[in-house]
Short mmCIF file of N, CA and C in Angstrom, two decimals:
data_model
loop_
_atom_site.label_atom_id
_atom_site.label_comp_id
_atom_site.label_asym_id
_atom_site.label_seq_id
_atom_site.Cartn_x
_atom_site.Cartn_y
_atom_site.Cartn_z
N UNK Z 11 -109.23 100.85 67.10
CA UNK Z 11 -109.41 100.23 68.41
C UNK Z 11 -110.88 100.01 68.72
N UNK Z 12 -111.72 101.15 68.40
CA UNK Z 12 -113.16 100.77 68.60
C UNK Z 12 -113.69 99.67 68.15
N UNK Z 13 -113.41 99.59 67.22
CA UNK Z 13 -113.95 97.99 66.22
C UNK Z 13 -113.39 96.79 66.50
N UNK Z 14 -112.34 97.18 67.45
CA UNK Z 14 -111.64 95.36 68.13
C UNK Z 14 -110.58 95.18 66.63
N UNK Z 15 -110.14 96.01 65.43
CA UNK Z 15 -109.27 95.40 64.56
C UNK Z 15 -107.63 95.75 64.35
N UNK Z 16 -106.89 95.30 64.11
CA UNK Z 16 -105.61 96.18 63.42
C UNK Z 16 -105.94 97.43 63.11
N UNK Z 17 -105.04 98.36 63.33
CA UNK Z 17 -104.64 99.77 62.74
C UNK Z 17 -105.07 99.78 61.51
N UNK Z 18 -105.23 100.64 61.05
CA UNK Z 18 -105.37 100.76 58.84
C UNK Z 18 -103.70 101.28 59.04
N UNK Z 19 -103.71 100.99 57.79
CA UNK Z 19 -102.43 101.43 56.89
C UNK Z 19 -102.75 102.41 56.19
N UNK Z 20 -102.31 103.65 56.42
CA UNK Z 20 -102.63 104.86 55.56
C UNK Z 20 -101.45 105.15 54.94
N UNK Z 21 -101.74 105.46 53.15
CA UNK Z 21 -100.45 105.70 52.51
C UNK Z 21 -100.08 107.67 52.43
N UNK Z 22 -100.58 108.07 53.52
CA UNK Z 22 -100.40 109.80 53.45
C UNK Z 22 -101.03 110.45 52.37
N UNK Z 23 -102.12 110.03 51.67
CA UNK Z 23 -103.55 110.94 51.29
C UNK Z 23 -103.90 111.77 51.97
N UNK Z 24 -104.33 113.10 51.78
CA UNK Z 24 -105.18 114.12 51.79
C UNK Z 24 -106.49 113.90 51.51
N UNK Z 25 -107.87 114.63 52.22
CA UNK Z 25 -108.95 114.08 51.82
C UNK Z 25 -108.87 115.11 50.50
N UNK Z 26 -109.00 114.62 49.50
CA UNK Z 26 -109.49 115.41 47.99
C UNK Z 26 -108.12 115.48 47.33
N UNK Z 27 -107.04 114.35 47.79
CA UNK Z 27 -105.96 114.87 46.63
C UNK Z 27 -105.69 113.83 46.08
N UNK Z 28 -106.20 112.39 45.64
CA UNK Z 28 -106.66 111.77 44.29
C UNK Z 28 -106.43 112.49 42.96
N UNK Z 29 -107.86 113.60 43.78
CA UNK Z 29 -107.82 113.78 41.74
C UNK Z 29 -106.83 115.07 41.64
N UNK Z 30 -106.30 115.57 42.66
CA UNK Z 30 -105.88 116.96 41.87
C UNK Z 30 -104.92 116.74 40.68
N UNK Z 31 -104.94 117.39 40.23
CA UNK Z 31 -103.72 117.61 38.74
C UNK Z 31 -102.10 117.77 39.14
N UNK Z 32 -101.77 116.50 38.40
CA UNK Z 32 -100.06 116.39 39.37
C UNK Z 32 -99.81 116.24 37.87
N UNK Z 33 -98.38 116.85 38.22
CA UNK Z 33 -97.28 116.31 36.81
C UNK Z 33 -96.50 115.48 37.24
N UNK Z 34 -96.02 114.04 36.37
CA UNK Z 34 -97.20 113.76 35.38
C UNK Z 34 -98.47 113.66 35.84
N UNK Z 35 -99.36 113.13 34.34
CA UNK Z 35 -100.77 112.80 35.40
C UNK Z 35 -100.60 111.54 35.74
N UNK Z 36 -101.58 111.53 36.65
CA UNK Z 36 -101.18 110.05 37.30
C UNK Z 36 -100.68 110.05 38.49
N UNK Z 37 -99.63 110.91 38.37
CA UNK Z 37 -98.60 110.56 39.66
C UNK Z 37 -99.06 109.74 40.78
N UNK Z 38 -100.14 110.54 41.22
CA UNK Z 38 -100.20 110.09 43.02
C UNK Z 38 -101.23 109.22 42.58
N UNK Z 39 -102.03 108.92 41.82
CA UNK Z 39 -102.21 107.42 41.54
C UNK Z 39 -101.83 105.86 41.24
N UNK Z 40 -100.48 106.14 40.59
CA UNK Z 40 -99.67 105.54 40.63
C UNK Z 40 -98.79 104.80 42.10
N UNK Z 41 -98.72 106.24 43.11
CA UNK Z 41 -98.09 105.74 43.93
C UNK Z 41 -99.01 105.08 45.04
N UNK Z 42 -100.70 105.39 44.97
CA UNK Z 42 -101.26 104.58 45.26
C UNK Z 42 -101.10 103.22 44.84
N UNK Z 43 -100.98 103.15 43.88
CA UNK Z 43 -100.96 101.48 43.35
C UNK Z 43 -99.71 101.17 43.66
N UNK Z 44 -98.65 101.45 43.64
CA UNK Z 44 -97.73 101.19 44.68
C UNK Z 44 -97.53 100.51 45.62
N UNK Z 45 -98.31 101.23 46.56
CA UNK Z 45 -98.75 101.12 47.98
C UNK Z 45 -99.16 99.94 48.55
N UNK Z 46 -100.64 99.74 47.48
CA UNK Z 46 -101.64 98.62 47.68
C UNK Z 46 -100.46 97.59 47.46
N UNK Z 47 -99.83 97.35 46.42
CA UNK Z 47 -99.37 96.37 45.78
C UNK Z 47 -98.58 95.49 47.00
N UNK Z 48 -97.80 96.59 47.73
CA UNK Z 48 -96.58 96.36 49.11
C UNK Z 48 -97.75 95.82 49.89
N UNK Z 49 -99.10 96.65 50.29
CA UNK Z 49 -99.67 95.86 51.35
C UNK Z 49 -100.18 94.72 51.19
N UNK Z 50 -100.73 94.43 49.98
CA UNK Z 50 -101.03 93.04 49.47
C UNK Z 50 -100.08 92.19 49.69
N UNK Z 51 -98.72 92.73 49.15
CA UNK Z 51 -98.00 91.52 49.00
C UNK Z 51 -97.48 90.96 51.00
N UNK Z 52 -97.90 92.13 51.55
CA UNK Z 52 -97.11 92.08 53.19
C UNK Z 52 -98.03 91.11 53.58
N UNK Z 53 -99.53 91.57 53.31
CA UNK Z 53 -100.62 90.94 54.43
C UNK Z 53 -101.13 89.67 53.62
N UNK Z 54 -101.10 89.35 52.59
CA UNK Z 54 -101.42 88.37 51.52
C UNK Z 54 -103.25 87.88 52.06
N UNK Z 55 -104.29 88.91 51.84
CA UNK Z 55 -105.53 88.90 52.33
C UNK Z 55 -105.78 87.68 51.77
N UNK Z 56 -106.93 87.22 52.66
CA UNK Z 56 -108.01 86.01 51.58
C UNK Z 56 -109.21 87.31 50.86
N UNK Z 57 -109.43 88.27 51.62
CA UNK Z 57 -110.23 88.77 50.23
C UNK Z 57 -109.89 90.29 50.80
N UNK Z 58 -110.74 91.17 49.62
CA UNK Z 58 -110.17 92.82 49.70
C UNK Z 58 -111.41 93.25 49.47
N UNK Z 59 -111.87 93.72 50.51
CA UNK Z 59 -113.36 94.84 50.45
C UNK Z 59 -112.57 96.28 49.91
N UNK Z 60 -113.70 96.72 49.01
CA UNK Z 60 -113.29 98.40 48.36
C UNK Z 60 -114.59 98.89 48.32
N UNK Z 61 -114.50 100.56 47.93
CA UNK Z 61 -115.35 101.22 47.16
C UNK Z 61 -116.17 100.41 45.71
N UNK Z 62 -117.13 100.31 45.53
CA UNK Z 62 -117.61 100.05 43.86
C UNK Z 62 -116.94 101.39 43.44
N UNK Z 63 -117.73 101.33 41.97
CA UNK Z 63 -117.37 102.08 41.23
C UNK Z 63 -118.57 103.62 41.56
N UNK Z 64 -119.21 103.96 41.94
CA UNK Z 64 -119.70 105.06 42.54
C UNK Z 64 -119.43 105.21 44.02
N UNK Z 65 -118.22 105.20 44.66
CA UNK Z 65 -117.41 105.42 45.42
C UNK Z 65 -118.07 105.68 47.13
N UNK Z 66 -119.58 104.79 47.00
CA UNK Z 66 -120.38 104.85 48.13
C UNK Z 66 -121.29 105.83 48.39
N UNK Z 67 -120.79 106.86 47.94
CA UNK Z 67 -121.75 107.87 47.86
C UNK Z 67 -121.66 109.09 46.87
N UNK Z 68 -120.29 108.78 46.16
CA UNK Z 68 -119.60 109.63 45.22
C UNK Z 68 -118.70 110.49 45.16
N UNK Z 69 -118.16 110.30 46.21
CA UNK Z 69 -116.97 110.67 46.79
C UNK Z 69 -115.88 110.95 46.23
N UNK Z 70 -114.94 111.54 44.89
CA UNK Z 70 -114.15 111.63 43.91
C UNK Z 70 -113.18 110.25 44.51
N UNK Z 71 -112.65 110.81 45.88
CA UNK Z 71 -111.23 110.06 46.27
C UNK Z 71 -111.89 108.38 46.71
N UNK Z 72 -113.07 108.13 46.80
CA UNK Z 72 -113.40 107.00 47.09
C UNK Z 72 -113.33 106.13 45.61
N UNK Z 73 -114.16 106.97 44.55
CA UNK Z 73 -114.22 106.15 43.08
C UNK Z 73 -112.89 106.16 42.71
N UNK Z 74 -111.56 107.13 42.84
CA UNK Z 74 -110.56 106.80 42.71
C UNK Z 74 -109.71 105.40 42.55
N UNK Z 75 -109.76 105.52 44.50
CA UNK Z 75 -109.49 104.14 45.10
C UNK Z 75 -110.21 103.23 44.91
N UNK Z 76 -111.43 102.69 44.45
CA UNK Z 76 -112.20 101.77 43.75
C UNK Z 76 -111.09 101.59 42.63
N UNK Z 77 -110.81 102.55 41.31
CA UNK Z 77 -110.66 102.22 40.63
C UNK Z 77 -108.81 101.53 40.51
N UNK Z 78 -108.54 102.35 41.18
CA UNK Z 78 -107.02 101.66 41.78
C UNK Z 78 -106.74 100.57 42.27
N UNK Z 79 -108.10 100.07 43.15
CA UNK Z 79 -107.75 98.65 43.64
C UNK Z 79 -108.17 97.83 42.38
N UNK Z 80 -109.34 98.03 41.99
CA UNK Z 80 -109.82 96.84 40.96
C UNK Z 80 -108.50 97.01 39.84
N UNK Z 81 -107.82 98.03 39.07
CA UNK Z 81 -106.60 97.80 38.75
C UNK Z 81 -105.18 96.76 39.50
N UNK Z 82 -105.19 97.11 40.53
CA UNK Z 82 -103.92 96.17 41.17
C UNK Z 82 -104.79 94.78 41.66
N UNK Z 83 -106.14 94.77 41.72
CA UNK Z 83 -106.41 93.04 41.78
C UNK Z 83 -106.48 92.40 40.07
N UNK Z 84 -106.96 93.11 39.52
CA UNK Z 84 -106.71 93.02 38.01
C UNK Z 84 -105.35 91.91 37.56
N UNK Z 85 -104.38 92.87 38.07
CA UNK Z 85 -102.94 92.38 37.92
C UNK Z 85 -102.41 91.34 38.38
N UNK Z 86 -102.89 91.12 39.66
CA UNK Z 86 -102.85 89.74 40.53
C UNK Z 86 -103.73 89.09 40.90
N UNK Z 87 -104.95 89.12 40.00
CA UNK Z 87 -105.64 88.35 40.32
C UNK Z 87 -105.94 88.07 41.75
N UNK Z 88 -106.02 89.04 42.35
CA UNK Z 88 -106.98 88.88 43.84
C UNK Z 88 -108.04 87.76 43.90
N UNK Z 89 -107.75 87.20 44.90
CA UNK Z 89 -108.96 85.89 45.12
C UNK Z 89 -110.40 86.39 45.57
N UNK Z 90 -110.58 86.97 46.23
CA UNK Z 90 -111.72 87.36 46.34
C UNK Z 90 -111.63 88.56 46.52
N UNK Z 91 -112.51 89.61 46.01
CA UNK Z 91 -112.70 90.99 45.99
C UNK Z 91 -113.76 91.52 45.61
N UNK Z 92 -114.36 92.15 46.77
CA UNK Z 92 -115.67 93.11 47.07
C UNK Z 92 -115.81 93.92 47.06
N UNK Z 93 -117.06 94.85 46.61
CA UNK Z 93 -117.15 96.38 47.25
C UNK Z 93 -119.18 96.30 47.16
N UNK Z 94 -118.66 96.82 48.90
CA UNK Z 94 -120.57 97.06 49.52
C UNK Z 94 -121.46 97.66 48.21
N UNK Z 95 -122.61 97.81 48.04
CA UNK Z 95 -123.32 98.37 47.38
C UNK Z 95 -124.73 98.25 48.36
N UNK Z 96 -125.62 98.97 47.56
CA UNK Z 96 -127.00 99.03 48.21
C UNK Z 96 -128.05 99.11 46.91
N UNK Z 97 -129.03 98.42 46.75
CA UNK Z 97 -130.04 98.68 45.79
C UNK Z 97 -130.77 100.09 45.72
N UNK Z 98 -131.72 100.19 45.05
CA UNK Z 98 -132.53 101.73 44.84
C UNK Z 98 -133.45 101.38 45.79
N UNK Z 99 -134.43 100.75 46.67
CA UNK Z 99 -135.07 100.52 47.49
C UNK Z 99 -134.23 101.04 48.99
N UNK Z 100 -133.23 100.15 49.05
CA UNK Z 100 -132.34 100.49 50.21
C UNK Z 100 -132.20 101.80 50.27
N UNK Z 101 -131.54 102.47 49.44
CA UNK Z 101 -131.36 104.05 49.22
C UNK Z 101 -132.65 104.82 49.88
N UNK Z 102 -134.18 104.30 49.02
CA UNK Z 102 -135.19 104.61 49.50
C UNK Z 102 -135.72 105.01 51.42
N UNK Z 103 -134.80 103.56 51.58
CA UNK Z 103 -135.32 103.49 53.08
C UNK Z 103 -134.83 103.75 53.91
N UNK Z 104 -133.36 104.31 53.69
CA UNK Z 104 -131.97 104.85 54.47
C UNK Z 104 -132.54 106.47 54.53
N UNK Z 105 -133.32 106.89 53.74
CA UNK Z 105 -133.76 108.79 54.18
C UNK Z 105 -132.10 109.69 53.39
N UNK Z 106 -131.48 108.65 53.15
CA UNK Z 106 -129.88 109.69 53.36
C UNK Z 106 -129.96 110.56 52.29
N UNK Z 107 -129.96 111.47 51.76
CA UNK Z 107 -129.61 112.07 50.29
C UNK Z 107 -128.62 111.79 49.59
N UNK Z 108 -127.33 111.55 50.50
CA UNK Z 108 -126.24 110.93 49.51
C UNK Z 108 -126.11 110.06 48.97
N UNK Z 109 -126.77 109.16 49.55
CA UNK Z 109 -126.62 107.53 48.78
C UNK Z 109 -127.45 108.21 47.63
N UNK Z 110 -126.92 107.60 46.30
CA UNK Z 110 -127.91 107.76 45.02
C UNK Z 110 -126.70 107.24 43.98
N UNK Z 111 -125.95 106.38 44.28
CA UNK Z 111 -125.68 105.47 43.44
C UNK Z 111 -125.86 103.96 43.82
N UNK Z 112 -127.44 103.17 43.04
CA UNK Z 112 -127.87 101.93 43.24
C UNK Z 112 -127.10 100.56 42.67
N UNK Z 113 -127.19 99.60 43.26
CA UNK Z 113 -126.18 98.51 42.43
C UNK Z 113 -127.49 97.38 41.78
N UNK Z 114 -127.68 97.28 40.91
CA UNK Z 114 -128.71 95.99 40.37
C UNK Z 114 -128.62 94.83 41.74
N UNK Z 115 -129.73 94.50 42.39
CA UNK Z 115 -129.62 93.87 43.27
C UNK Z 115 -128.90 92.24 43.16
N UNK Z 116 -129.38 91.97 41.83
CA UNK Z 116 -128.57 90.17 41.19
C UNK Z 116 -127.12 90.78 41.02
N UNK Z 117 -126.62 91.71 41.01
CA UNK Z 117 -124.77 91.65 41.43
C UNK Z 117 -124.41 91.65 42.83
N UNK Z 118 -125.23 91.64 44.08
CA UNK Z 118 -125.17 92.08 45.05
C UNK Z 118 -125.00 90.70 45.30
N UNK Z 119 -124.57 89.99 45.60
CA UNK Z 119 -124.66 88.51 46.08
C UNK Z 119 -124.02 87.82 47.18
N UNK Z 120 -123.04 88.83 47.82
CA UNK Z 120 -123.08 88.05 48.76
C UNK Z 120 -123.41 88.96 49.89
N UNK Z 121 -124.05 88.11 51.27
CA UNK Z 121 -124.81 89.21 51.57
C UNK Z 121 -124.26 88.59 53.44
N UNK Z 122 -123.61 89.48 53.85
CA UNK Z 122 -123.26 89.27 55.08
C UNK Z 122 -123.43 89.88 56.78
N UNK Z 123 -124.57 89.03 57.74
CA UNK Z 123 -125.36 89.39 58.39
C UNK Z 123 -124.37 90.30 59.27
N UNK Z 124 -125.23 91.28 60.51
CA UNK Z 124 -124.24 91.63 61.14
C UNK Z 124 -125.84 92.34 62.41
N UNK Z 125 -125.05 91.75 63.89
CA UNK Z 125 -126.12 92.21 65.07
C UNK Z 125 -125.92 93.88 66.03
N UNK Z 126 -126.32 93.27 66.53
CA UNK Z 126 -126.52 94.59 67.47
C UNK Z 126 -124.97 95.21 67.99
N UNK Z 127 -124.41 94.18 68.21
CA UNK Z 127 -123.05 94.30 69.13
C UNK Z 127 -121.81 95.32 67.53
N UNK Z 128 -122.13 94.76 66.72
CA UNK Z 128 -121.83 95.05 65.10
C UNK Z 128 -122.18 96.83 65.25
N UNK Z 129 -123.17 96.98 65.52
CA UNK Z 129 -123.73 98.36 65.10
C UNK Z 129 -122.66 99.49 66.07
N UNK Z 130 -123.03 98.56 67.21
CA UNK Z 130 -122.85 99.50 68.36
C UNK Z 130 -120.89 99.76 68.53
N UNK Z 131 -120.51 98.84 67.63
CA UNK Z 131 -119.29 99.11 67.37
C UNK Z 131 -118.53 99.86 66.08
N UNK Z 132 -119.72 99.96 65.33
CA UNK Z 132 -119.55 100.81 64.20
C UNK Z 132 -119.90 101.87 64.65
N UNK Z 133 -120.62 102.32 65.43
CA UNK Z 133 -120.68 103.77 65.77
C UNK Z 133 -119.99 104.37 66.72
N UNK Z 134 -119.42 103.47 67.59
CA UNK Z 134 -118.20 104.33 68.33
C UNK Z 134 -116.84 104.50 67.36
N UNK Z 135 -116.66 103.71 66.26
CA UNK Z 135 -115.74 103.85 65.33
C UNK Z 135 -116.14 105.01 64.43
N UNK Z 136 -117.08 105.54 64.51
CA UNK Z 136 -117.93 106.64 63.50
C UNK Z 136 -117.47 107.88 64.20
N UNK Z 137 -117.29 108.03 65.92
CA UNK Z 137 -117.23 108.80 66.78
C UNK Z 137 -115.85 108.86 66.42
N UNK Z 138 -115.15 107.95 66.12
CA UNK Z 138 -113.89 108.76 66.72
C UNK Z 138 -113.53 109.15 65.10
N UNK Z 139 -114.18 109.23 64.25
CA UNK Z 139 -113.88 109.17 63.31
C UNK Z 139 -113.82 111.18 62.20
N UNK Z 140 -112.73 111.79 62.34
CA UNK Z 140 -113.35 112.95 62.12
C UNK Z 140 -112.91 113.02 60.78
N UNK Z 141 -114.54 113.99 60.13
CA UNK Z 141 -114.86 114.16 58.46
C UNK Z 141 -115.05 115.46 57.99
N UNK Z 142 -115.82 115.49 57.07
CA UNK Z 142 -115.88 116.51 56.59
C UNK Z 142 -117.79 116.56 56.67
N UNK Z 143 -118.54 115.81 57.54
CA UNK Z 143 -119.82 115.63 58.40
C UNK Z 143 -119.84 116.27 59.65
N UNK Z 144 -120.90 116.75 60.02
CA UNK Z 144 -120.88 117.13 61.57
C UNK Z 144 -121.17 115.72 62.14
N UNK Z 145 -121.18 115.47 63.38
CA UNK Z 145 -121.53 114.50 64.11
C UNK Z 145 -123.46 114.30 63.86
N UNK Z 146 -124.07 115.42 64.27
CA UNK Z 146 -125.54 114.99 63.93
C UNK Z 146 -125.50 114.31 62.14
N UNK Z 147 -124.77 114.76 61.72
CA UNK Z 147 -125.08 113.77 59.86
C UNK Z 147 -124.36 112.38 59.97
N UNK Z 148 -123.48 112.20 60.52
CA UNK Z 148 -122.78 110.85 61.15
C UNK Z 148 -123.89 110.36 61.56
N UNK Z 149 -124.71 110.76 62.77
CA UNK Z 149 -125.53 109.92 63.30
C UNK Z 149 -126.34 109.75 62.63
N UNK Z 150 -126.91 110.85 61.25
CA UNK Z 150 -128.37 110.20 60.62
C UNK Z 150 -127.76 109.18 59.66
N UNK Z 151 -126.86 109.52 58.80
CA UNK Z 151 -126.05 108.61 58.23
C UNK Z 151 -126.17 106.81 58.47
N UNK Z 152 -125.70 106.70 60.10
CA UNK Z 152 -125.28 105.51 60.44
C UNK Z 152 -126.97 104.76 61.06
N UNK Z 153 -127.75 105.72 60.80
CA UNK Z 153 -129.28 105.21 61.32
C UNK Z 153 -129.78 104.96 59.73
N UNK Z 154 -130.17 105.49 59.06
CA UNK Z 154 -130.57 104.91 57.77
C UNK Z 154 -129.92 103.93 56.98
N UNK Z 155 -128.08 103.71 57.25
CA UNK Z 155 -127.56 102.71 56.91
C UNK Z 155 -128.35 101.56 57.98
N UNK Z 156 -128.30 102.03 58.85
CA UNK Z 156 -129.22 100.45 59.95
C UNK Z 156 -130.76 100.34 58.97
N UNK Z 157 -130.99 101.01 59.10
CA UNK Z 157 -132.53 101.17 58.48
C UNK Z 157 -132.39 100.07 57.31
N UNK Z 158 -131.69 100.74 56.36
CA UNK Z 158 -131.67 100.36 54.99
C UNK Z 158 -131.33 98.73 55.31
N UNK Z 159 -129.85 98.15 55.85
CA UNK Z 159 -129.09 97.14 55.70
C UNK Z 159 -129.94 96.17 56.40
N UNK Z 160 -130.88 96.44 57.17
CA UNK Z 160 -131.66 95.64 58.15
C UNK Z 160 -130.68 94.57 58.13
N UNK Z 161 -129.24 94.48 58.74
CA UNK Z 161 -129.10 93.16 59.75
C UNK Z 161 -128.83 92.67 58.85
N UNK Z 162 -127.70 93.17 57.52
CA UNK Z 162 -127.36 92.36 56.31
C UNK Z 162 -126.60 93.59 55.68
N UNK Z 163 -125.33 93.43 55.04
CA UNK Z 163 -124.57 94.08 54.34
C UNK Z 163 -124.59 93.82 53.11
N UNK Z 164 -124.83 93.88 52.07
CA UNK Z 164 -125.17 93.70 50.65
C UNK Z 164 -123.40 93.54 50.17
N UNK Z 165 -122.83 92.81 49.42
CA UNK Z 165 -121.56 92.94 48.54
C UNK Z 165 -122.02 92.40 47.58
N UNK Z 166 -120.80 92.93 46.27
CA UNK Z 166 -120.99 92.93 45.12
C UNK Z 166 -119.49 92.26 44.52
N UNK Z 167 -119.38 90.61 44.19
CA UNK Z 167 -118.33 90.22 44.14
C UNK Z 167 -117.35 90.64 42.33
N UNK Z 168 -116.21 90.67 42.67
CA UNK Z 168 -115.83 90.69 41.29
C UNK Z 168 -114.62 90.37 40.73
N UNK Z 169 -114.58 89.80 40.02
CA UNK Z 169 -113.12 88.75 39.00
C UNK Z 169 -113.86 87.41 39.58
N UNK Z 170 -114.90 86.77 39.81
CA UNK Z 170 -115.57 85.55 39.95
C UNK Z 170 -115.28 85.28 41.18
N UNK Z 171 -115.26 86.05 42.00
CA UNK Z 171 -115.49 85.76 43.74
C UNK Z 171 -116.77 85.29 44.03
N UNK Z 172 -116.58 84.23 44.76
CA UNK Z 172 -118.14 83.52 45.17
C UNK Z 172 -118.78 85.01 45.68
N UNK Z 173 -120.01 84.66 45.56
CA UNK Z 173 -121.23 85.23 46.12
C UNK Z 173 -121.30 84.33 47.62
N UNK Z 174 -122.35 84.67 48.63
CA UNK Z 174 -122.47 83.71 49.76
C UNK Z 174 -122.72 84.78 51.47
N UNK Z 175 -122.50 84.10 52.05
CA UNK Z 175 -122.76 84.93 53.61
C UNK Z 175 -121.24 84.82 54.42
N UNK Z 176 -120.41 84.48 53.94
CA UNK Z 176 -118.79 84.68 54.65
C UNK Z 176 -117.51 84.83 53.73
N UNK Z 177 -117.24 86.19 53.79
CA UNK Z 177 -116.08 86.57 53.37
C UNK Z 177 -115.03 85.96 53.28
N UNK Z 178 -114.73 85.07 53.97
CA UNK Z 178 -113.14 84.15 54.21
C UNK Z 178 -113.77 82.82 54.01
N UNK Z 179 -114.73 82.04 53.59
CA UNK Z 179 -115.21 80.66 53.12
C UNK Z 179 -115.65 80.71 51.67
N UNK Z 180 -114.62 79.92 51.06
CA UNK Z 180 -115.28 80.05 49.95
C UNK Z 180 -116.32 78.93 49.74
N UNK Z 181 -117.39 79.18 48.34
CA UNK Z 181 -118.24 78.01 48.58
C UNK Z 181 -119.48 78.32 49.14
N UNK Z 182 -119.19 79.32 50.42
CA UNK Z 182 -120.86 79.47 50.86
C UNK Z 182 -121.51 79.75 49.80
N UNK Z 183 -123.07 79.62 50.43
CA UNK Z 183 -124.33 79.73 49.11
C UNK Z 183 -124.95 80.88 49.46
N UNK Z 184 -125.76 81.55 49.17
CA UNK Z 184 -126.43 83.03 49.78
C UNK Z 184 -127.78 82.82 50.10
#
């Protein structure tokens, strides 16, 4: 509700039970891909933002789900499909300690602006948002991401998703 969007669809994850050891293996990865597959096929996106492959900050259950979605767009060829990244400079200028997985900045290509009204709605969505962070690391968190992103979100397209400045146009140029 803070962010003005639809509900998420949560498939009943635990934070940290990705990787635990299920018999078989796999299991609850599997039924992730499952999952995605039903919501894809329900909501039929024009594109699918994810985790990259260092899971934003390295997060086990985030690189997981990275690797689960790029599997089920794999399969269907998802039309466009993203996941944020940040260069080693950005990292630099964000102060955060966690960020410390960089993306080569020439994969980063499409790069999509975002203002004040943007911020101030990401952080009441941060508020209601409870982690495994205290609220003061939320807030340094969401200040060095401002820092770093200066007024631009970095993505990293993949299966030949345009690069560009709008997610739902294809074609833009960057």
């Amino acid at each position: 509700r803070a962010l003005g969007i639809e509900a998420p669809i949560l498939l009943g994850f635990g934070d940290g039970d990705l990787g635990a050891m299920v018999n078989p293996p796999g299991r609850d990865l599997d039924r992730l891909a499952r999952g995605l597959r039903r919501i894809l096929d329900d909501i039929e996106p024009d594109a699918v933002l994810t985790w990259g492959p260092g899971g934003g900050y390295g997060h086990p259950d985030h690189r997981l789900v990275a690797d689960v979605v790029l599997q089920v767009a794999a399969e269907r060829g998802a039309p466009a499909l993203y996941s944020p990244g940040w260069t080693a400079s950005d990292i630099v200028e964000s102060g955060i300690d966690l960020m410390s997985y960089p993306v080569d900045e020439r994969l980063l290509t499409m790069r999509v602006g975002f203002g004040a009204a943007d911020v101030e709605s990401a952080r009441a969505a941060l508020r209601c948002h409870q982690s495994q962070f205290t609220p003061a690391a939320m807030q340094q968190a969401s200040d060095g991401l401002e820092r770093a992103w200066d007024g631009r979100i970095l993505l990293q397209p993949w299966f030949g998703a345009p690069g560009g400045t709008d997610l739902f146009t294809t074609g833009a140029t960057p």
